[in-house]
Amino acid sequence: MRAFWRQPRAQDGPKLPSMRLEWQAIFCALALMLFTVGAISALQARAGDRWVTTELTREAQDNARLFVHKFAEMTLASHDAAAEALTKITFEDPHIAFVLVTDLEGRVVAKRTRDPSAAESHRLATRCCAGRAPCETCTLVPIVGVNEHEGRAATVALWNADGTAFGHATLGIIDPAYTDARRDLARVALVAGLSVCAIATPFVAMGARRLALPLRRLALAAERLADGLSPEPIPLKGPLEIASVAHSFNRMASSLEEANAAILAINADLEHAVEQRTGELNRLNERLRVELAERAQFFRTISHDLGAPLRNTAGMLALLRRKHAERLPPDATERLDRIGACIELELDMIRDLLEVSRVGATEEHPERVESESVVDELRAAFEHDLRSKRIQLVVRRPLPTLHLERARLRQVLQNLLDNAIKYMGDSPKRFIDIVAWTDESGATFCVADTGPGIPHAEHESIFDMFRRASTATPDIKGSGVGLAAVKGIVERWGGTVHLDSDPGRGSRFVFTVPSERVVTTDAPGAASENRASSGGR
């Protein structure tokens, strides 16, 4: 019974209505019928009440007029005796509850009471006729007797034989039949309403079920569709509106099934393509790993094979200088010095080449690095060169804390500082400025100098292997590998590096570190202040 009465509830969705549609339809129809029957019964009861009131009024008026007529026919010596005799005669009618005769002053001449409740009800409802002018019409007052039977009290004038009035007579008429008839009418209306509801309920239930059954089929089909299952086609039965909804639902279910089939096919093709691509990427990664290992081995072999003869040549050159330095002419000594310088340059280039080959070929071991401490170490290391060339190093603090290899960060900043010192030239303003700031994208470092600058055409090629700026003088030693190493290290971090420079206006090397490698950020306002101070110089 509860399964039929209650709607099924969704497990993980909003609560559904707690009553089925057919029961709601039945209750609404029954309520409408009850309202209609109640309204008809009320109208019927009102009409019956009007009929009862009319009949009671008519009976009270007739009895009052009969009383006056009998009183006029009697020729008694005394009015009081006549009134007493008439009250006795009047009580022969069982419907008369009481008789009250008063004179014009309101004094009671005669009084007979069969129903004290009716007399008391009349006394409370109205007063005696003292001071009332005699009239031909009856004055009617509702009264209530025992067992709550309703009635009417009629008051008429009493006249002498000479046409003068001497008092009033009041008769209380109560007929239980009218009250019982009113109650019977109400009872019949109630029984009729209940009978109509009882008879109509099965038919209303059948109609509601016929209306709700297609909707329930739609709900079950929608639940299957929501669970990813294919619902059965819904029969196109019932009213036109429900049949139209069923037709639209069938079309939607068919379209969704076709779309799901297409998606499954696409997913299958995509999974196959992903598997193929994953296999290709694995093969490429393995090939790249092998190539990196081979490249590292190649660079190590090359550096060893190239360095060994050069080191032997340097050793023999040193031995030759020690043994025959005094016997060699000056031009030979100069040539030997030039040979030694070339050998040293070649050895430096081999060492730089080997260092560049190690970038990306070895596993990274990141750690927490305070970039300020790295800059302080480099300031101490380059202190002699800075003092001898009268260069002022300005570090704008704070600098961010990073999560990377300390040696690699030191190598990047060292190469940039070394280039700035070596290529300072003869500029009257001799500054090197280090500044850094952080934002949502990560950390940005800038190493700016007041050197001769680099032409725009060389801003990209300056980071290639063994490339040097055209503004570099021949007396400046360098292999052209430092900036290539800087680019390789920064790009391995996931950052970028670029040059901002104009001839005669110095150079600004800017490199970035992604946000996932930044541990702390600058204090509020420090980043904008640092950028403004660096860009303005």
XYZ file of C-alpha atoms in Angstrom:
537
model
C 0.000 0.000 0.000
C 2.841 2.390 0.850
C 4.490 1.694 -2.512
C 1.274 2.644 -4.261
C 0.681 5.698 -2.078
C 4.180 7.187 -2.053
C 6.313 8.278 -4.930
C 9.773 6.619 -5.221
C 12.525 8.951 -4.068
C 15.759 9.590 -5.949
C 18.874 8.395 -4.134
C 21.188 11.283 -4.979
C 18.812 13.903 -6.359
C 16.261 16.387 -5.093
C 13.257 15.093 -3.172
C 10.257 14.189 -5.312
C 6.636 14.895 -4.345
C 5.491 12.492 -1.623
C 2.143 11.588 -3.273
C 1.421 9.964 -6.593
C -0.293 11.906 -9.348
C -3.415 9.709 -9.416
C -3.985 10.226 -5.706
C -3.579 13.955 -6.106
C -6.118 13.860 -8.951
C -8.519 11.750 -6.852
C -8.269 14.082 -3.870
C -8.747 17.156 -6.053
C -11.790 15.608 -7.786
C -13.318 14.472 -4.498
C -12.721 17.868 -2.936
C -14.420 19.501 -5.912
C -17.374 17.117 -5.651
C -17.662 17.647 -1.906
C -17.573 21.382 -2.417
C -20.280 21.133 -5.083
C -22.474 18.826 -3.010
C -21.922 21.025 0.052
C -22.910 24.121 -1.875
C -26.027 22.404 -3.226
C -26.876 21.123 0.247
C -26.403 24.594 1.715
C -28.724 26.047 -0.897
C -31.199 23.267 -0.269
C -30.994 23.773 3.504
C -31.486 27.486 3.028
C -34.554 26.863 0.909
C -35.891 24.378 3.500
C -35.215 26.844 6.283
C -37.120 29.501 4.385
C -40.002 27.098 3.909
C -39.996 26.150 7.614
C -39.908 29.801 8.627
C -42.769 30.638 6.289
C -44.894 27.788 7.552
C -44.257 28.611 11.201
C -45.062 32.252 10.592
C -48.238 31.407 8.768
C -49.381 29.031 11.528
C -48.627 31.613 14.237
C -50.556 34.306 12.379
C -53.537 32.011 11.787
C -53.744 31.014 15.446
C -53.448 34.645 16.569
C -56.276 35.739 14.251
C -58.384 32.769 15.393
C -57.845 33.816 18.983
C -59.046 37.345 18.229
C -62.061 36.016 16.318
C -63.082 33.765 19.216
C -62.596 36.587 21.649
C -64.883 38.856 19.605
C -67.643 36.243 19.522
C -67.670 35.840 23.275
C -70.030 38.157 25.133
C -68.745 37.944 28.590
C -69.255 40.595 31.243
C -65.627 40.922 32.028
C -62.613 41.091 29.742
C -60.564 39.211 32.307
C -63.009 36.351 32.418
C -63.110 36.274 28.624
C -59.338 36.167 28.396
C -59.097 33.377 30.972
C -61.735 31.369 29.106
C -59.998 31.892 25.763
C -56.643 30.773 27.058
C -58.228 27.564 28.250
C -59.881 27.063 24.865
C -56.669 27.897 22.978
C -54.629 25.303 24.858
C -56.689 22.660 23.117
C -54.163 23.055 20.234
C -50.952 21.076 21.166
C -48.774 23.373 19.034
C -49.474 26.423 21.246
C -46.615 26.766 23.753
C -48.010 29.688 25.689
C -50.800 32.359 25.641
C -50.321 35.815 27.135
C -53.103 38.456 27.355
C -52.216 41.980 28.503
C -54.114 45.229 28.727
C -53.030 48.481 27.130
C -50.867 49.260 30.176
C -48.944 46.042 29.806
C -50.485 44.320 32.820
C -50.986 40.568 32.384
C -54.703 39.748 32.225
C -54.357 36.048 31.566
C -51.452 33.686 31.019
C -51.207 29.993 30.247
C -47.895 28.245 29.599
C -47.392 24.749 28.261
C -43.676 25.235 27.387
C -41.852 27.443 29.939
C -38.727 27.518 27.746
C -40.658 29.101 24.896
C -42.225 31.698 27.228
C -38.812 32.595 28.667
C -37.357 32.796 25.166
C -40.144 35.212 24.216
C -39.583 37.315 27.325
C -35.877 37.637 26.593
C -36.473 38.382 22.920
C -39.058 41.134 23.428
C -40.948 43.042 26.112
C -44.673 43.197 26.795
C -46.907 45.393 24.716
C -47.197 48.171 27.303
C -47.671 51.500 25.621
C -47.855 49.868 22.202
C -50.521 51.272 19.897
C -53.063 48.662 18.787
C -52.576 47.463 15.197
C -54.223 45.033 12.881
C -50.957 43.393 11.753
C -49.215 40.680 13.721
C -45.891 41.226 15.393
C -43.711 38.072 15.012
C -40.794 37.077 17.304
C -38.680 33.862 16.953
C -38.788 31.607 20.055
C -37.088 28.366 21.113
C -38.739 25.661 23.195
C -37.547 22.500 24.842
C -35.274 20.202 22.805
C -34.365 23.351 20.852
C -37.516 23.219 18.757
C -37.986 26.479 16.889
C -41.196 28.483 16.679
C -42.782 31.913 16.317
C -44.662 34.165 18.799
C -47.466 36.324 17.270
C -48.823 39.414 19.043
C -52.221 40.891 17.952
C -54.538 43.603 19.310
C -57.777 42.811 21.203
C -60.845 44.959 20.485
C -64.076 45.709 22.313
C -67.484 45.393 20.699
C -67.609 49.143 20.167
C -64.378 49.039 18.194
C -62.015 50.203 20.912
C -58.907 48.227 21.809
C -58.429 47.092 25.335
C -55.201 44.983 25.120
C -52.934 42.501 23.286
C -52.785 38.749 22.945
C -49.529 36.860 22.335
C -49.508 33.212 21.173
C -46.332 31.097 21.008
C -46.520 28.402 18.288
C -43.945 25.552 18.246
C -44.262 22.645 15.817
C -41.485 20.022 16.220
C -42.281 18.631 12.795
C -40.714 21.646 11.113
C -37.502 21.371 13.130
C -37.297 17.649 12.433
C -37.888 18.344 8.752
C -34.962 20.790 8.715
C -32.673 18.261 10.382
C -33.834 15.568 7.969
C -32.978 17.837 5.044
C -29.440 18.405 6.388
C -29.027 14.668 7.014
C -30.223 13.820 3.521
C -27.800 16.365 2.009
C -24.888 14.867 3.953
C -25.798 11.303 2.997
C -26.246 12.371 -0.628
C -22.810 14.018 -0.683
C -21.090 10.993 0.817
C -22.937 8.677 -1.555
C -21.936 10.723 -4.559
C -18.284 10.701 -3.424
C -18.356 6.950 -2.755
C -19.884 6.206 -6.122
C -17.663 8.641 -8.026
C -14.358 7.641 -6.356
C -13.730 4.457 -8.423
C -14.460 6.276 -11.647
C -12.237 9.196 -10.670
C -9.480 6.736 -9.670
C -9.735 4.972 -13.009
C -9.549 8.274 -14.860
C -6.593 9.467 -12.773
C -4.758 6.187 -13.242
C -5.406 6.315 -16.977
C -3.962 9.841 -16.989
C -0.974 9.069 -14.729
C 0.099 5.749 -16.269
C 1.726 7.306 -19.379
C 3.452 9.878 -17.159
C 4.799 7.094 -14.937
C 6.122 5.320 -18.013
C 7.804 8.553 -19.027
C 9.374 8.926 -15.552
C 10.706 5.337 -15.550
C 12.082 5.766 -19.062
C 13.752 9.044 -18.032
C 15.359 7.304 -15.025
C 16.751 4.564 -17.266
C 18.020 7.189 -19.651
C 19.678 9.087 -16.768
C 21.364 5.833 -15.644
C 22.857 5.377 -19.101
C 20.464 2.600 -20.154
C 18.367 2.469 -23.307
C 14.671 2.843 -22.419
C 11.908 0.991 -24.232
C 9.850 3.111 -26.651
C 6.839 4.629 -24.922
C 3.447 3.776 -26.515
C 1.717 6.764 -28.050
C -1.469 6.371 -26.010
C -3.536 8.623 -23.826
C -4.561 12.251 -24.336
C -3.125 14.215 -27.225
C -0.749 16.214 -25.017
C 0.711 13.111 -23.334
C 1.024 11.314 -26.672
C 2.894 14.329 -28.051
C 5.256 14.320 -25.047
C 5.833 10.553 -25.480
C 6.628 11.059 -29.168
C 9.137 13.823 -28.344
C 10.722 11.685 -25.616
C 11.115 8.738 -27.990
C 12.840 11.013 -30.501
C 15.126 12.418 -27.796
C 16.018 8.924 -26.508
C 16.776 7.761 -30.041
C 18.962 10.815 -30.694
C 20.814 10.344 -27.401
C 21.403 6.671 -28.159
C 22.853 7.555 -31.547
C 24.992 10.288 -29.971
C 26.237 7.865 -27.291
C 27.123 5.336 -29.942
C 29.024 7.993 -31.867
C 30.825 9.125 -28.681
C 31.767 5.533 -27.850
C 33.158 5.098 -31.341
C 35.101 8.356 -31.052
C 36.384 7.342 -27.614
C 37.509 3.995 -28.954
C 39.357 5.697 -31.807
C 40.775 8.252 -29.377
C 41.974 5.570 -26.964
C 43.623 3.743 -29.839
C 45.243 6.979 -31.030
C 46.366 7.786 -27.476
C 47.876 4.334 -27.105
C 49.722 4.736 -30.388
C 50.871 8.231 -29.456
C 51.929 7.084 -25.999
C 53.959 4.297 -27.553
C 55.568 6.759 -29.948
C 56.341 9.169 -27.096
C 57.844 6.362 -25.030
C 60.004 5.357 -27.958
C 60.993 8.976 -28.555
C 61.778 9.485 -24.852
C 63.893 6.374 -24.802
C 65.627 7.475 -27.979
C 66.166 10.948 -26.533
C 67.567 9.479 -23.325
C 69.953 7.360 -25.329
C 70.912 10.308 -27.489
C 71.548 12.482 -24.433
C 73.684 9.796 -22.917
C 75.526 9.383 -26.215
C 75.946 13.133 -26.514
C 77.350 13.383 -23.009
C 79.656 10.499 -23.719
C 80.606 12.098 -27.022
C 81.445 15.414 -25.368
C 83.447 13.667 -22.684
C 85.316 11.688 -25.291
C 85.913 14.735 -27.471
C 87.089 16.820 -24.549
C 89.442 14.062 -23.470
C 90.728 13.310 -26.967
C 91.136 17.002 -27.807
C 92.417 18.007 -24.409
C 95.089 15.315 -24.102
C 97.198 16.454 -27.094
C 96.746 20.086 -26.088
C 97.829 19.363 -22.550
C 100.868 17.415 -23.892
C 101.682 20.307 -26.200
C 101.387 22.774 -23.311
C 103.680 20.536 -21.229
C 106.306 20.321 -23.969
C 106.042 24.078 -24.506
C 106.689 24.703 -20.813
C 109.652 22.277 -20.896
C 111.031 24.007 -23.967
C 110.823 27.392 -22.204
C 112.636 26.139 -19.112
C 115.510 24.517 -21.035
C 116.041 26.904 -23.921
C 114.576 30.180 -22.771
C 117.990 31.898 -22.659
C 119.026 30.697 -26.130
C 115.788 31.568 -27.915
C 115.560 34.860 -29.751
C 112.859 37.350 -28.703
C 110.619 36.677 -31.690
C 110.675 32.925 -30.970
C 109.779 33.598 -27.327
C 106.897 35.773 -28.489
C 105.669 33.023 -30.803
C 105.882 30.483 -27.992
C 103.809 32.790 -25.784
C 101.204 33.104 -28.505
C 101.154 29.305 -28.893
C 100.638 28.934 -25.114
C 97.784 31.471 -25.193
C 96.080 29.587 -28.027
C 96.497 26.302 -26.171
C 94.973 27.841 -23.025
C 92.089 29.263 -25.069
C 91.383 25.903 -26.661
C 91.446 24.183 -23.277
C 88.987 26.773 -21.924
C 86.669 26.206 -24.862
C 86.807 22.447 -24.323
C 86.003 22.879 -20.624
C 83.089 25.217 -21.455
C 81.827 22.800 -24.090
C 81.918 19.958 -21.579
C 80.058 22.096 -19.040
C 77.319 22.934 -21.573
C 76.940 19.238 -22.398
C 76.222 18.485 -18.761
C 73.207 20.833 -18.769
C 70.142 18.606 -19.202
C 72.188 15.400 -19.280
C 72.298 14.929 -15.513
C 69.419 14.411 -13.083
C 68.292 17.545 -11.262
C 68.387 17.703 -7.443
C 66.480 20.885 -6.477
C 66.718 22.440 -3.027
C 65.670 25.613 -1.233
C 68.021 28.376 -2.378
C 68.239 31.922 -1.024
C 69.172 33.894 -4.132
C 70.496 36.751 -1.973
C 73.151 34.447 -0.491
C 74.207 33.341 -3.991
C 74.594 36.979 -5.079
C 76.618 37.733 -1.932
C 78.978 34.857 -2.729
C 79.459 36.160 -6.277
C 80.088 39.692 -4.982
C 82.923 38.324 -2.842
C 84.281 36.238 -5.740
C 84.353 39.187 -8.162
C 85.450 41.743 -5.586
C 88.973 42.097 -7.053
C 87.722 42.526 -10.649
C 85.067 45.023 -9.556
C 87.572 47.105 -7.601
C 90.284 47.013 -10.278
C 87.855 48.125 -13.004
C 86.081 50.657 -10.746
C 82.657 49.026 -11.246
C 79.939 49.445 -8.663
C 77.684 46.417 -8.094
C 74.184 47.358 -6.885
C 71.897 44.619 -5.504
C 68.292 45.680 -4.925
C 66.883 43.573 -2.131
C 64.883 41.552 -1.332
C 65.561 38.739 -3.780
C 63.210 35.731 -3.957
C 63.778 32.280 -2.517
C 63.737 29.536 -5.146
C 63.488 25.758 -5.322
C 66.187 24.579 -7.747
C 69.858 23.547 -7.895
C 72.070 26.058 -6.166
C 75.042 25.332 -8.436
C 72.964 26.049 -11.564
C 71.647 29.363 -10.197
C 75.192 30.332 -9.265
C 76.385 29.410 -12.761
C 73.705 31.564 -14.436
C 74.353 34.639 -12.300
C 78.133 34.125 -12.479
C 78.141 33.994 -16.284
C 75.994 37.149 -16.519
C 78.149 39.035 -13.987
C 81.364 37.863 -15.666
C 80.167 39.106 -19.069
C 79.047 42.431 -17.589
C 82.477 42.954 -15.975
C 84.506 41.837 -19.025
C 82.488 43.858 -21.558
C 82.120 47.043 -19.497
C 84.493 48.921 -21.842
C 85.407 52.570 -21.225
C 81.979 53.839 -20.222
C 82.179 56.751 -17.743
C 79.193 55.326 -15.823
C 80.291 51.957 -14.523
C 77.399 50.151 -12.809
C 76.044 46.611 -12.644
C 72.530 46.381 -11.263
C 70.864 43.144 -10.035
C 67.125 43.269 -9.348
C 64.334 40.651 -9.092
C 60.580 40.698 -8.575
C 57.786 38.148 -8.329
C 54.197 38.002 -9.589
C 51.620 35.333 -10.378
C 53.749 33.983 -13.251
C 56.886 33.472 -11.138
C 60.157 35.298 -10.478
C 62.014 37.594 -12.875
C 65.726 38.468 -12.566
C 67.424 41.320 -14.367
C 71.202 41.902 -14.626
C 71.811 45.323 -16.177
C 75.113 47.040 -16.995
C 76.322 50.345 -18.445
C 78.593 48.757 -21.074
C 78.747 49.483 -24.829
C 75.549 47.605 -25.604
C 74.720 45.043 -28.308
C 73.013 45.720 -31.675
C 69.439 44.507 -32.163
C 70.432 42.122 -34.932
C 72.522 40.094 -32.461
C 69.965 39.810 -29.637
C 68.980 36.259 -30.639
C 72.291 34.923 -31.965
C 74.185 36.089 -28.875
C 72.872 32.994 -27.048
C 74.270 30.586 -29.691
C 77.327 28.465 -29.053
C 80.687 30.196 -29.598
C 79.050 33.486 -30.585
C 80.310 36.790 -29.225
C 78.972 40.304 -29.642
C 80.435 42.452 -32.392
C 81.136 45.183 -29.825
C 83.607 42.916 -27.971
C 87.253 43.974 -28.423
C 89.904 41.355 -29.318
C 91.741 41.793 -26.045
C 88.730 40.460 -24.061
C 89.085 36.780 -23.390
C 86.012 34.587 -23.911
C 84.854 31.468 -25.702
C 81.228 32.491 -26.414
C 79.805 29.575 -24.403
C 78.623 31.326 -21.214
C 75.356 32.736 -22.573
C 74.547 29.432 -24.290
C 74.926 27.718 -20.918
C 72.684 30.354 -19.309
C 69.971 29.739 -21.896
C 70.165 25.965 -21.502
C 69.883 26.112 -17.692
C 67.013 28.630 -17.656
C 65.012 26.729 -20.254
C 65.483 23.515 -18.292
C 63.835 25.281 -15.341
C 60.903 26.103 -17.616
C 61.772 29.809 -17.882
C 62.924 32.159 -20.621
C 65.881 34.475 -21.158
C 66.205 37.483 -23.445
C 68.378 40.537 -24.021
C 67.269 44.181 -24.001
C 70.063 46.371 -25.271
C 70.964 49.302 -27.524
C 74.477 50.313 -28.671
C 75.872 52.897 -26.269
C 73.120 52.388 -23.679
C 74.211 49.203 -21.919
C 72.603 45.772 -21.758
C 69.838 44.163 -19.679
C 69.774 40.354 -19.470
C 66.409 39.191 -18.139
C 65.559 35.588 -17.226
C 62.448 34.152 -15.584
C 61.799 31.306 -13.136
C 58.289 29.712 -13.219
C 55.979 30.097 -10.227
C 56.199 26.441 -9.164
C 59.900 27.010 -8.400
C 59.306 30.167 -6.306
C 59.150 29.556 -2.543
C 58.550 33.080 -1.273
C 57.491 36.360 -2.864
C 58.627 39.924 -2.403
C 57.060 42.229 0.169
C 54.214 44.396 -1.140
C 55.487 47.298 -3.170
C 59.033 45.964 -3.499
C 58.512 44.529 -6.971
C 57.197 47.742 -8.513
C 59.908 49.799 -6.806
C 62.645 47.470 -8.071
C 61.329 47.463 -11.624
C 61.059 51.255 -11.637
C 64.579 51.748 -10.306
C 66.072 49.235 -12.751
C 64.235 50.489 -15.822
C 64.972 54.124 -15.126
C 68.763 53.842 -15.230
